[in-house]
mmCIF file of C-alpha atoms and ligand atoms in Angstrom:
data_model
loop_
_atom_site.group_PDB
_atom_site.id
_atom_site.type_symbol
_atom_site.label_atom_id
_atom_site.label_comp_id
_atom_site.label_asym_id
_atom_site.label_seq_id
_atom_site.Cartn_x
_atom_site.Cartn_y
_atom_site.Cartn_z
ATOM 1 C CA UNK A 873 -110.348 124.637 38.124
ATOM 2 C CA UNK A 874 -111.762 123.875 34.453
ATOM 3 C CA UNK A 875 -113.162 120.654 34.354
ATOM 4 C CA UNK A 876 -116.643 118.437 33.614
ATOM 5 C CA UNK A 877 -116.864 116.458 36.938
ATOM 6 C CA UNK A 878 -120.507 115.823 37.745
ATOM 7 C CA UNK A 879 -122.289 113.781 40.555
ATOM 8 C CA UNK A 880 -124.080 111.827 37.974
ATOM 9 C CA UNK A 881 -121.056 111.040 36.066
ATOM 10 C CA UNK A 882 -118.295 109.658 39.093
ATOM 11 C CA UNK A 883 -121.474 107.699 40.065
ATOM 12 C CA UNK A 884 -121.861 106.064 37.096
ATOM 13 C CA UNK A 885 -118.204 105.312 36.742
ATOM 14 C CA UNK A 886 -118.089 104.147 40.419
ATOM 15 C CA UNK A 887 -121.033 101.473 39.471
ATOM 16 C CA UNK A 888 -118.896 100.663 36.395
ATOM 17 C CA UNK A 889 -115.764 99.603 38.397
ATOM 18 C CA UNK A 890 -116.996 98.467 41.580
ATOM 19 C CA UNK A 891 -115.356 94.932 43.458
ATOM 20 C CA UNK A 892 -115.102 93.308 46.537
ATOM 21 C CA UNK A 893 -113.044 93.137 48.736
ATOM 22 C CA UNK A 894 -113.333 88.917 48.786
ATOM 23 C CA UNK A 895 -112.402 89.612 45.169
ATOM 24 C CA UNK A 896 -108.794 90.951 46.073
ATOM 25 C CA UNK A 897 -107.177 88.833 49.137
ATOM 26 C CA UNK A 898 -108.160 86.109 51.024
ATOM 27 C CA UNK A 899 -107.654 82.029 50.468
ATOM 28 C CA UNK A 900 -104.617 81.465 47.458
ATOM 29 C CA UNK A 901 -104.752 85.496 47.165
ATOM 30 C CA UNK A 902 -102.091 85.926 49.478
ATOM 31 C CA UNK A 903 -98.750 88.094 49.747
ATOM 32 C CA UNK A 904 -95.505 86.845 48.132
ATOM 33 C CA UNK A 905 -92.588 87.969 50.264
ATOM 34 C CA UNK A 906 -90.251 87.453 47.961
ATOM 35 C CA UNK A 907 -90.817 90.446 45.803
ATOM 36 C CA UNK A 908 -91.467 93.804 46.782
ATOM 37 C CA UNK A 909 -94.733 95.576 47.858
ATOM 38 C CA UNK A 910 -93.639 99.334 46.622
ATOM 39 C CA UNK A 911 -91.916 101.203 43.722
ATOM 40 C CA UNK A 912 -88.389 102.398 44.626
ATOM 41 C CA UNK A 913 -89.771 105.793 43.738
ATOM 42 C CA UNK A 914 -91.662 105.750 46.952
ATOM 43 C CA UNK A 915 -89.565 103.235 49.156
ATOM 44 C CA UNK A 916 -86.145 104.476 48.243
ATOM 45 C CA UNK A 917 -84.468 101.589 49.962
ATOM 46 C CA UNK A 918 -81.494 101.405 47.258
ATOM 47 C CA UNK A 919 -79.676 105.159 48.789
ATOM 48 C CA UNK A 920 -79.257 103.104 51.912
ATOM 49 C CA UNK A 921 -75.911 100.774 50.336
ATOM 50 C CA UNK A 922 -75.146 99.369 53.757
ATOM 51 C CA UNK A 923 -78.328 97.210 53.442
ATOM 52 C CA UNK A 924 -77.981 93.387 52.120
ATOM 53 C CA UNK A 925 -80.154 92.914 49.306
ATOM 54 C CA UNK A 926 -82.287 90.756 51.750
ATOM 55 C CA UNK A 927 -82.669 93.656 54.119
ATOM 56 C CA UNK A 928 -83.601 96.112 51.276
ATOM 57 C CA UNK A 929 -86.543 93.929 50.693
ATOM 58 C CA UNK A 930 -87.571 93.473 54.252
ATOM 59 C CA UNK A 931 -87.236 98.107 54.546
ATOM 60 C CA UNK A 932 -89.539 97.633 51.035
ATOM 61 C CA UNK A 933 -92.032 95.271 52.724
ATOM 62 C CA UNK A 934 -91.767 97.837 56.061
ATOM 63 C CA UNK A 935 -93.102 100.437 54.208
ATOM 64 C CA UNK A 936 -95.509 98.693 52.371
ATOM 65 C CA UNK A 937 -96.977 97.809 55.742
ATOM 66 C CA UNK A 938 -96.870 101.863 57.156
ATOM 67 C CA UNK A 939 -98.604 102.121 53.783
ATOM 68 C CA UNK A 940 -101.702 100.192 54.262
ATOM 69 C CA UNK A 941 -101.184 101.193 58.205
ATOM 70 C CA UNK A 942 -101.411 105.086 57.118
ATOM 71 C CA UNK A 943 -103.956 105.135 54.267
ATOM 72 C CA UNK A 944 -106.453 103.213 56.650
ATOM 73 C CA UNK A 945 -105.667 105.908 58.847
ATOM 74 C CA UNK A 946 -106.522 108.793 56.543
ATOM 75 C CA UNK A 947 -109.653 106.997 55.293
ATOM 76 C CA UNK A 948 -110.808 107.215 59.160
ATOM 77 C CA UNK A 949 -111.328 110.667 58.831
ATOM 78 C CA UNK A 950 -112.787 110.908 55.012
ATOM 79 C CA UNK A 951 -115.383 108.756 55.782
ATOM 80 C CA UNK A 952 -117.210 110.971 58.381
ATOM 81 C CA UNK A 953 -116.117 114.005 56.829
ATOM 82 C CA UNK A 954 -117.909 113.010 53.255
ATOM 83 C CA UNK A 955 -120.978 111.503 55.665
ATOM 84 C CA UNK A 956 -121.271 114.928 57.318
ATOM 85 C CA UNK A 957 -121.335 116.824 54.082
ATOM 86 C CA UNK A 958 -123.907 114.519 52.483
ATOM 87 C CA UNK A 959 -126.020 114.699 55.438
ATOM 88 C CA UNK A 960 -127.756 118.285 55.199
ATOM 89 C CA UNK A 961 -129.039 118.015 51.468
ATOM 90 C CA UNK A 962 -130.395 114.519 51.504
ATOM 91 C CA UNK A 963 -133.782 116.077 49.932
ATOM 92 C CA UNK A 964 -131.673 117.326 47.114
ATOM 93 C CA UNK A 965 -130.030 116.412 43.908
ATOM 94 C CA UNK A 966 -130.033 112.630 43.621
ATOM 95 C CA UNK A 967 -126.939 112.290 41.590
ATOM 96 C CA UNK A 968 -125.278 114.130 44.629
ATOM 97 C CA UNK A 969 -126.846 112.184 47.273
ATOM 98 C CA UNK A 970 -126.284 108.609 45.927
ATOM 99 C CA UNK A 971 -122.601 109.490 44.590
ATOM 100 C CA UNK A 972 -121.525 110.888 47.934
ATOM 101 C CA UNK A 973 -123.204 107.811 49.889
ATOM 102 C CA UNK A 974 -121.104 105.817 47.324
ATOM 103 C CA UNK A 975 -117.304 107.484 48.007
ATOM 104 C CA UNK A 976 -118.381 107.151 51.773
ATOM 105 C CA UNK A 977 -119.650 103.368 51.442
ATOM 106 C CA UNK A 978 -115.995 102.777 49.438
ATOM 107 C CA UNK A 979 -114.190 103.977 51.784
ATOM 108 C CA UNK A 980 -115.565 102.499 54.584
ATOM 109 C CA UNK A 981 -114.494 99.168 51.891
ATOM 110 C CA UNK A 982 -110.961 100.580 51.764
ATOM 111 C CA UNK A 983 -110.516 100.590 55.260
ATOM 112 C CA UNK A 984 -111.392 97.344 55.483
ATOM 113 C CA UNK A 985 -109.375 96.535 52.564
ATOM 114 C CA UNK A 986 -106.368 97.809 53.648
ATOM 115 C CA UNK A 987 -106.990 95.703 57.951
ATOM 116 C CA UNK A 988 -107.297 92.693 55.974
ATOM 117 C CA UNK A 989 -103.873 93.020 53.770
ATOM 118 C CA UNK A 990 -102.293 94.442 57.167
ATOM 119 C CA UNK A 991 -103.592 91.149 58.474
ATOM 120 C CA UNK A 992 -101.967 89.032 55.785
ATOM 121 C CA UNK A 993 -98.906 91.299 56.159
ATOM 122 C CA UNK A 994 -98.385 90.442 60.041
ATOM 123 C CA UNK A 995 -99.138 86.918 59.506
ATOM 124 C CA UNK A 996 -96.311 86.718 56.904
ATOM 125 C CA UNK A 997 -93.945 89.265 57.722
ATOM 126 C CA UNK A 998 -92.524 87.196 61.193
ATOM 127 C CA UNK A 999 -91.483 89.983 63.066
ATOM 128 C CA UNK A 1000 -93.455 93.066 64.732
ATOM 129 C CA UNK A 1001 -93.786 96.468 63.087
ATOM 130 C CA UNK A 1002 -94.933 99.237 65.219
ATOM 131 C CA UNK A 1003 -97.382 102.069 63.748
ATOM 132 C CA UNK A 1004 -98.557 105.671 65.122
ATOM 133 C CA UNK A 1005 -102.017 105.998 66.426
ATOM 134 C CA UNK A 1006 -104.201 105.197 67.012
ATOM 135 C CA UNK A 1007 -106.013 106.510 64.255
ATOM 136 C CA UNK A 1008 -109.482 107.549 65.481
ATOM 137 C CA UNK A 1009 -107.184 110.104 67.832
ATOM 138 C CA UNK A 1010 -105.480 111.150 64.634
ATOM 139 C CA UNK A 1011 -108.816 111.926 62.729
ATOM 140 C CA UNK A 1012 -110.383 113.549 65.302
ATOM 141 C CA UNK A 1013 -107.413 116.350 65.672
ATOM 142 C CA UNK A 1014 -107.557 115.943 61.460
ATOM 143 C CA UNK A 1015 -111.348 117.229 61.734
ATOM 144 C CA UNK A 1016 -111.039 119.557 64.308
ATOM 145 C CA UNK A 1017 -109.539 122.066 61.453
ATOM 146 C CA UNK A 1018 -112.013 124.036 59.058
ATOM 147 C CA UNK A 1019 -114.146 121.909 56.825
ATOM 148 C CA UNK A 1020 -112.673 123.214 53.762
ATOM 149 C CA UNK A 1021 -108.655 122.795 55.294
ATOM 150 C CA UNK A 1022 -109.821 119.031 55.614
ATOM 151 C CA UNK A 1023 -111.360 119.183 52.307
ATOM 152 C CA UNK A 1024 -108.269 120.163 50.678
ATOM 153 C CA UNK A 1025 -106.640 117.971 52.641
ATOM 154 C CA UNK A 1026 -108.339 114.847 51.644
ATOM 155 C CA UNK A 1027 -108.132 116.223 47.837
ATOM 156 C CA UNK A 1028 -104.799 116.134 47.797
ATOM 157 C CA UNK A 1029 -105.073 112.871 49.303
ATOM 158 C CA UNK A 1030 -107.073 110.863 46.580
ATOM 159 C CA UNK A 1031 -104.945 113.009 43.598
ATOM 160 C CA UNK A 1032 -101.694 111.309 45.385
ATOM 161 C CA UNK A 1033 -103.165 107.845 45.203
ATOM 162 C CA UNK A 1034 -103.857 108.498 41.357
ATOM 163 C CA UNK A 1035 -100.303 109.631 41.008
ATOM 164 C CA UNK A 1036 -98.893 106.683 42.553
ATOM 165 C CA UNK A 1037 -100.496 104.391 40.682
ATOM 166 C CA UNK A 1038 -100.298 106.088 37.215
ATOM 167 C CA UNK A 1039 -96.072 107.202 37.883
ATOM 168 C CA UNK A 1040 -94.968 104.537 39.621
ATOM 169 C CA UNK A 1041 -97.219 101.161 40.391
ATOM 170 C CA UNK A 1042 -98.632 100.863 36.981
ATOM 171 C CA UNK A 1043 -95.346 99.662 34.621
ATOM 172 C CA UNK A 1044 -93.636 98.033 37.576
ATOM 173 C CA UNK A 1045 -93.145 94.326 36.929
ATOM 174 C CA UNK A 1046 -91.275 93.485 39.789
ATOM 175 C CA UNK A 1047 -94.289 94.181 42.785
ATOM 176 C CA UNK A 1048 -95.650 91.742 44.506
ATOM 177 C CA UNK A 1049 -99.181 90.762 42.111
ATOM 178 C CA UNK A 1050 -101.090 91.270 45.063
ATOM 179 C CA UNK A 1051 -100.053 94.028 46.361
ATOM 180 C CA UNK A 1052 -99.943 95.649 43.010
ATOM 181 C CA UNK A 1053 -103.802 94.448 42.795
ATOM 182 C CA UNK A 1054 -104.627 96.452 45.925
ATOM 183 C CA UNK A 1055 -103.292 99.665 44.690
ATOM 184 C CA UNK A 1056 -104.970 99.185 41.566
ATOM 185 C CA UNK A 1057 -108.179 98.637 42.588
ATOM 186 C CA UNK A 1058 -107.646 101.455 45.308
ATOM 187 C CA UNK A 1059 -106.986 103.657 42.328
ATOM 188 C CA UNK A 1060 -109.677 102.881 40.264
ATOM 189 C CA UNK A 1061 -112.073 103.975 43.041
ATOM 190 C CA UNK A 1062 -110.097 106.891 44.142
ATOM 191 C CA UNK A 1063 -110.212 108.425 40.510
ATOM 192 C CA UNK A 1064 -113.997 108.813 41.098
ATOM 193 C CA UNK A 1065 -113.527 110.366 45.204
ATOM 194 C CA UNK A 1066 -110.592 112.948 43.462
ATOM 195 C CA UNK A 1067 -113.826 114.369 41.117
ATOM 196 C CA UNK A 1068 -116.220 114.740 43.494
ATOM 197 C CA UNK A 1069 -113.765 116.232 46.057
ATOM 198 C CA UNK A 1070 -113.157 118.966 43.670
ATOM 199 C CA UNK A 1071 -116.863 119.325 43.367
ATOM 200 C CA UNK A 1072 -117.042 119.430 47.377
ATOM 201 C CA UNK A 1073 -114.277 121.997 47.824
ATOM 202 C CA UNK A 1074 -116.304 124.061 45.295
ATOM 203 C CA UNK A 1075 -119.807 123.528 47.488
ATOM 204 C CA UNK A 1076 -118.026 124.485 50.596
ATOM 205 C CA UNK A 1077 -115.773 127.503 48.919
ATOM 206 C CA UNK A 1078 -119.097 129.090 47.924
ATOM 207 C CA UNK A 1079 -120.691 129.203 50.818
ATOM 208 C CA UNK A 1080 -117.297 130.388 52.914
ATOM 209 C CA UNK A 1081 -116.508 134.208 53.839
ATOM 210 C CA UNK A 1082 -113.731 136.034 52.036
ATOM 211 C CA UNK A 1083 -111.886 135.858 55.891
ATOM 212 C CA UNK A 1084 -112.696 131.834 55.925
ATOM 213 C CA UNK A 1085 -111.195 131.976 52.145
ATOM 214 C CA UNK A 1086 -107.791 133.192 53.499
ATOM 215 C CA UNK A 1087 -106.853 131.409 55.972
ATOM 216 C CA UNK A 1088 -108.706 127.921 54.334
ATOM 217 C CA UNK A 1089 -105.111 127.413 52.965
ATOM 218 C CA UNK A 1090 -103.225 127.966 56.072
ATOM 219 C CA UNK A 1091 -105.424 125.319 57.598
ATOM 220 C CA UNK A 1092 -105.094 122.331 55.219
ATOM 221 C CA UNK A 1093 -100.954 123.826 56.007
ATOM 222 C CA UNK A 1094 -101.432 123.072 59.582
ATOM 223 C CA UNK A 1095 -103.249 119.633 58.704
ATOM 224 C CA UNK A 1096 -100.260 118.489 57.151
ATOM 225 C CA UNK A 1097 -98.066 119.710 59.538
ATOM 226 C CA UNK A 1098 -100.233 117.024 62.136
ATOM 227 C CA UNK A 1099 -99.639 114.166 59.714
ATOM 228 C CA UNK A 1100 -95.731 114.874 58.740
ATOM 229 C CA UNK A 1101 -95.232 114.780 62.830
ATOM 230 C CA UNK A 1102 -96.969 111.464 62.640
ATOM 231 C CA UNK A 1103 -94.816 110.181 59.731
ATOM 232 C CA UNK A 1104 -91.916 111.458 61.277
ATOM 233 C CA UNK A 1105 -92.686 109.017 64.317
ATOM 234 C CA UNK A 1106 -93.474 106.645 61.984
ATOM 235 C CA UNK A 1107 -89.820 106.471 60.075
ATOM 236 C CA UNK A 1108 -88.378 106.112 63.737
ATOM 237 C CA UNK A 1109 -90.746 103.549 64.048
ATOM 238 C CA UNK A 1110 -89.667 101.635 60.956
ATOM 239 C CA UNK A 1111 -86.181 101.903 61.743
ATOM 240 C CA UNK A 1112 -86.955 99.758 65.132
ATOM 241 C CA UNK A 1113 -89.022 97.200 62.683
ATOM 242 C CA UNK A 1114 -85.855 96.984 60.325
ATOM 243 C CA UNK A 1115 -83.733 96.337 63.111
ATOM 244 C CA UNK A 1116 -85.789 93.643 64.547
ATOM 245 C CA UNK A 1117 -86.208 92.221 61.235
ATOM 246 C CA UNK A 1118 -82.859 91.487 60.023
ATOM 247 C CA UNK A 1119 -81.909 90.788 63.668
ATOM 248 C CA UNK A 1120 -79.003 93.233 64.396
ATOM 249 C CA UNK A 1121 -78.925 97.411 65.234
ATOM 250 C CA UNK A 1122 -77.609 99.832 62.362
ATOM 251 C CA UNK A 1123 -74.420 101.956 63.408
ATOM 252 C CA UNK A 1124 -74.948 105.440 64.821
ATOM 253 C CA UNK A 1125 -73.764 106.553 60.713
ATOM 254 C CA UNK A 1126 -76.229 104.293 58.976
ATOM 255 C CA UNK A 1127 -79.158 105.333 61.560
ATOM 256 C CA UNK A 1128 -77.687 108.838 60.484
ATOM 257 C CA UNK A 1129 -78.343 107.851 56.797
ATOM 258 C CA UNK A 1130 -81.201 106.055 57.317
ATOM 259 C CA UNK A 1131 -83.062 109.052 58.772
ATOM 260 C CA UNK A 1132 -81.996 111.691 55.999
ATOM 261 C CA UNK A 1133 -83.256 109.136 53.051
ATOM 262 C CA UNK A 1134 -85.967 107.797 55.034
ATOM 263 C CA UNK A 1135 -87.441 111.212 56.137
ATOM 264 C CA UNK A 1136 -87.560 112.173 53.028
ATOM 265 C CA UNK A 1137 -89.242 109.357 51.052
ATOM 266 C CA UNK A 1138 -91.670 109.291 53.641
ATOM 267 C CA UNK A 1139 -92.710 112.815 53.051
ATOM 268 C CA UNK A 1140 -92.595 112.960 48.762
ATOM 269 C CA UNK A 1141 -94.686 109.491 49.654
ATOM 270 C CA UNK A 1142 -97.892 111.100 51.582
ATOM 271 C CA UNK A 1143 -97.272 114.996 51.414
ATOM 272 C CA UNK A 1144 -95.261 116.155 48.288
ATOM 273 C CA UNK A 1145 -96.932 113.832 45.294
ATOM 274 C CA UNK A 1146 -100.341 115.827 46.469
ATOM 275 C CA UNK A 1147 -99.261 119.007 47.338
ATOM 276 C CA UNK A 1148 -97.607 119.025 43.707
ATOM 277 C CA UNK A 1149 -100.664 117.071 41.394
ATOM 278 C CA UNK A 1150 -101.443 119.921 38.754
ATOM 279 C CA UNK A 1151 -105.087 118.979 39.371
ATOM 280 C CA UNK A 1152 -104.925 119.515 43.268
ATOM 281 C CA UNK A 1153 -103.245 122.674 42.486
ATOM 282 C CA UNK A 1154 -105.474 124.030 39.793
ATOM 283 C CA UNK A 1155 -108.823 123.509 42.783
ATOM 284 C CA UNK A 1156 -106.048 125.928 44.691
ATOM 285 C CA UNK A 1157 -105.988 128.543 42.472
ATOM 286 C CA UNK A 1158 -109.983 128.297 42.099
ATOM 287 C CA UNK A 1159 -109.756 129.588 45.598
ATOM 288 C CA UNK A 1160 -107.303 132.102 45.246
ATOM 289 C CA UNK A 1161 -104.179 132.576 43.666
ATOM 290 C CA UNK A 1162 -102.388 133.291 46.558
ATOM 291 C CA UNK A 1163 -103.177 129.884 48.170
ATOM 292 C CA UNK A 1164 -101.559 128.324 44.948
ATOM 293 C CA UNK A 1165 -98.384 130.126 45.760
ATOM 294 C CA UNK A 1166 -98.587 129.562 49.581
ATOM 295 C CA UNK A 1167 -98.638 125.822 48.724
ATOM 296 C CA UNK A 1168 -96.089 126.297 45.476
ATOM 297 C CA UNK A 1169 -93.190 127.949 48.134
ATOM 298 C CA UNK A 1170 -93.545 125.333 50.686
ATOM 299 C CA UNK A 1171 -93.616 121.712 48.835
ATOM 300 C CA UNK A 1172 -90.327 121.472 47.746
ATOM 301 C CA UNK A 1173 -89.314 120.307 51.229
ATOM 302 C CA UNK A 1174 -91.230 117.490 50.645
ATOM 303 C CA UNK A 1175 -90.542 116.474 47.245
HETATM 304 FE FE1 FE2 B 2593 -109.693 105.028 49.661
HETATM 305 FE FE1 FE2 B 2594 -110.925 107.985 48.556
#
């Protein structure tokens, strides 16, 4: 991939738009649940014409709460990965040292960030909404896979949050303010871990054997086929949270319906706007062009 992402330069620009997380909820910063929490693009709540406009809202809300459930999940395994990486050059280029220390420290803030939304969330929402877990379990099969499967993995990762934000988040007046304030501020940290992911994935391809190069793709394949069987549990999970939060069962046809549109939004949500990001598939190519393709042939069942 052709680009000018340095160490020196993501840590500057991390320094530049740093916050707390104090700064974003907490005491008259708290959830309106009223409005929605995410775009249509990613909820897709409108397909499903059975729902009141009430119960649209409360889906909306659901998934805005596997949201913050699932990116604190993912951030459980980026956060040791990027500490393990860091760890055997600490004698080496500063930039590199303190800018990987940085993306580690924020996302150790994320995760936080996202428990104490999920917090509001439950203390707001009034009825229970089960998630898949739990996630230490989750990151541990997540690392198991080569180091640069997960690295690709987690690339795609951070280029999705940009995407979200920039498509769909950014020019959307109806979201709930605070909500909307999370994923900003999410994104404006992300946009530095996206840069010096690519710059990992190039450290790690480097060092890797031409045998480790050809199956690296298959890998970060076999990563996402772990995570779409957790989202997968996850929509059946939702539907269960619906259902006890407008206080009556859907029909065997609108469960029906409710799995094909729900199945899918889930999976353009977490897998297809990463497996698809030009920039996620340009640090592809720079492995091999075959890889590209690999990924190219298999995304549009999640799109
Ligand atoms: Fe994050
Ligand atoms: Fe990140």
């Amino acid at each position: 991939m052709n680009h000018q992402f340095s160490y020196q330069a993501a840590l500057a620009a991390s320094e530049k738009v740093s916050w707390r997380v104090e700064d974003i909820i907490g005491g008259e910063k708290t959830l309106d649940f009223t409005k929605p929490f995410l775009p249509e693009s990613l909820a897709r709540v409108e397909p499903l014409s059975f729902l009141s406009a009430d119960e649209k809202m409360s889906l909306n809300q659901i998934r805005g709460h596997g949201y913050l459930y699932t990116f604190g999940l993912v951030e459980e395994f980026i956060l040791p990965f990027v500490l393990d990486h860091a760890r055997p050059r600490l004698n080496g280029d500063d930039y590199r040292v303190r800018a990987l220390l940085r993306f580690a420290d924020e996302e150790a803030k994320h995760i936080h960030l996202f428990k104490r939304f999920r917090e509001e969330f439950l203390d707001g929402f009034g009825s229970h909404c089960e998630v898949i877990g739990p996630p230490r379990e989750i990151a541990q099969a997540v690392l198991a896979h080569h180091p640069l499967g997960v690295a690709l993995a987690i690339a795609h990762i951070e280029w999705m949050t940009q995407r979200h934000y920039l498509d769909s988040v950014q020019g959307d007046e109806q979201l709930d303010p605070q909500f909307k304030s999370l994923l900003k501020h999410h994104w404006m940290e992300e946009a530095q871990h996206a840069k010096l992911d690519t710059l990992m994935i190039e450290a790690l391809r480097d060092a890797c054997s031409q045998e480790e190069l050809d199956t690296a793709v298959e890998e970060y394949l076999k990563i996402g086929c772990l995570l779409d069987g957790g989202l997968m549990q996850q929509v059946q999970f939702d539907l269960e949270s619906l259902e006890r939060a407008i206080g009556h069962p859907l029909s065997e046809s609108e469960r029906d319906r409710f799995f094909e549109v729900q199945r899918q939004a889930v999976r353009w949500t977490y897998l297809g706007t990463g497996m698809t990001h030009k920039n996620f598939l340009a640090t592809l190519e720079s492995i091999s062009p075959a890889a590209r393709m690999r990924v190219e042939q298999v995304s549009p069942a999640f799109c």
